[in-house]
Coordinates of C-alpha atoms in Angstrom, one line a residue:
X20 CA -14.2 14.2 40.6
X21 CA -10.6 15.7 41.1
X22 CA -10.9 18.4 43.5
X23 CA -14.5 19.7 42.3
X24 CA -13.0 19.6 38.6
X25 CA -15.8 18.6 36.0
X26 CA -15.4 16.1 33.7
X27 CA -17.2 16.6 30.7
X28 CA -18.7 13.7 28.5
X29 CA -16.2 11.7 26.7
X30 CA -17.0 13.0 23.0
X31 CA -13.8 12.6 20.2
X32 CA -13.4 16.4 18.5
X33 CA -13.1 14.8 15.4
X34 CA -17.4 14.3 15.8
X35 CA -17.7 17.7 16.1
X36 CA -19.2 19.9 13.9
X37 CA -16.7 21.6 11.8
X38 CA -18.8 24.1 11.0
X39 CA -19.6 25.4 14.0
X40 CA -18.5 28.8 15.6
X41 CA -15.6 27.6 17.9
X42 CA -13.5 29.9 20.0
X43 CA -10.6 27.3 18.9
X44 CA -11.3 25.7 15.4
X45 CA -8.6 23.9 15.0
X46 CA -9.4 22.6 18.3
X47 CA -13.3 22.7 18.3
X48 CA -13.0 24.6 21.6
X49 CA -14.7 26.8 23.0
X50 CA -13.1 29.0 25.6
X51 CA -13.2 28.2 29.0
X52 CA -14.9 24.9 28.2
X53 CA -13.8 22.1 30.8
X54 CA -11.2 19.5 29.3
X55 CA -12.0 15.8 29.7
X56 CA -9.1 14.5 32.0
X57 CA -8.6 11.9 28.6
X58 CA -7.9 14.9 26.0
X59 CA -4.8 13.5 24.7
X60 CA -7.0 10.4 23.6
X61 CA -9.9 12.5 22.4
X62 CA -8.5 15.6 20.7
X63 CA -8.4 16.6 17.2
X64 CA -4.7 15.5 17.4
X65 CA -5.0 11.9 18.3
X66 CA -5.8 9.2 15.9
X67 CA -8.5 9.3 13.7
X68 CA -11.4 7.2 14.0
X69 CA -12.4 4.6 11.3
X70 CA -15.8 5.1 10.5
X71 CA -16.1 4.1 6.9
X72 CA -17.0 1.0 7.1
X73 CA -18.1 -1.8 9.7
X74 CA -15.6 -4.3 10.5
X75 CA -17.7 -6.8 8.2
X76 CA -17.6 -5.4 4.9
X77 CA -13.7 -4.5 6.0
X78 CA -13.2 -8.3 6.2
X79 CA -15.5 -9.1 3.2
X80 CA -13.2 -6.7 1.4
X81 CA -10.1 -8.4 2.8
X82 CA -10.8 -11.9 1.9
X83 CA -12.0 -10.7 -1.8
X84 CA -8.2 -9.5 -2.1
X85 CA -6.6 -12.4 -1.2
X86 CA -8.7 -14.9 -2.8
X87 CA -8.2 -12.9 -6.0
X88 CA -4.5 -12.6 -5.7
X89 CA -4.4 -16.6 -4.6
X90 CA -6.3 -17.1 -7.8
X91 CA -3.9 -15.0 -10.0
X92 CA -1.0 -16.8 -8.8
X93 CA -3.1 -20.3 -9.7
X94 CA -3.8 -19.0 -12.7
X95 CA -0.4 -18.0 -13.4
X96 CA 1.4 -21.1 -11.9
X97 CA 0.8 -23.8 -14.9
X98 CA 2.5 -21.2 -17.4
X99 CA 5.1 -20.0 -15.1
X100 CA 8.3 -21.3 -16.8
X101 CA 10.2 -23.0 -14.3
X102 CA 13.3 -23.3 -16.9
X103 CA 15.5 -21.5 -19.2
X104 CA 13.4 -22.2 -22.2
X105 CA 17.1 -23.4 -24.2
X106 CA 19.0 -25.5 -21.4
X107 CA 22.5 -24.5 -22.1
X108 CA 25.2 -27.5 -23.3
X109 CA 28.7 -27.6 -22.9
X110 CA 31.1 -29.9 -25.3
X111 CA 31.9 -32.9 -23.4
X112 CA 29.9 -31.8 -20.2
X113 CA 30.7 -30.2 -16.5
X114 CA 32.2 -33.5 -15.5
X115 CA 35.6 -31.9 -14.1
X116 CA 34.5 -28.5 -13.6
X117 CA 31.9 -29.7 -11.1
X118 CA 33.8 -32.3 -8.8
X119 CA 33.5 -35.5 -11.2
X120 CA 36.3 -38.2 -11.9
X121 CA 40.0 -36.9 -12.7
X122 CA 39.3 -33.7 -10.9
X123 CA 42.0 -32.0 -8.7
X124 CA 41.0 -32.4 -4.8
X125 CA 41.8 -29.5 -2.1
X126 CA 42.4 -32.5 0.4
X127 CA 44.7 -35.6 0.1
X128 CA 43.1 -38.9 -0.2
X129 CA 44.1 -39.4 3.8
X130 CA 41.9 -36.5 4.9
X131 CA 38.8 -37.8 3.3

């Protein structure tokens, strides 16, 4: 106890009964009712708890996801075109424009 304070029971607002007649609804206070020393933690104002489902089916869920989207992409894959479908030609090829023989250097023979 801190200095004869109470501490009530650990219990998250948000399992309250919303429907109840509360001095503070937002809240789900009553008036002069004790804080827990943790309020910051357990008000209506903290994170909400995730209740919908167990951590199970969460992960049941999870792995269904990725095995289908793993699936879509193998699917997918062997049709992908990995190509332009035309490959472009040039008359009498890239030879000088890419590097090739009787191409113009940046450097003298000596600096290679």
């Amino acid at each position: 106890m801190n200095g004869g304070y109470i501490n009530p029971p650990a219990e998250k607002r948000q399992f309250r009964d919303p429907y109840a007649d509360w001095w503070d609804k937002q809240e789900r206070r009553n008036y002069g009712e004790p804080v827990h020393e943790d309020n910051d933690i357990l008000g209506m104002f903290s994170p909400e708890e995730y209740t919908h489902f167990k951590p199970g089916k969460g992960a049941l869920l999870l792995g269904t996801f990725v095995a289908t989207v793993l699936g879509l992409c193998a699917a997918v894959y062997p049709y992908y075109p990995d190509k332009p479908s035309a490959p472009r030609a040039f008359p009498g090829g890239l030879d000088i424009e890419l590097g090739g023989e009787g191409t113009l250097h940046a450097t003298s023979e000596e600096d290679r």
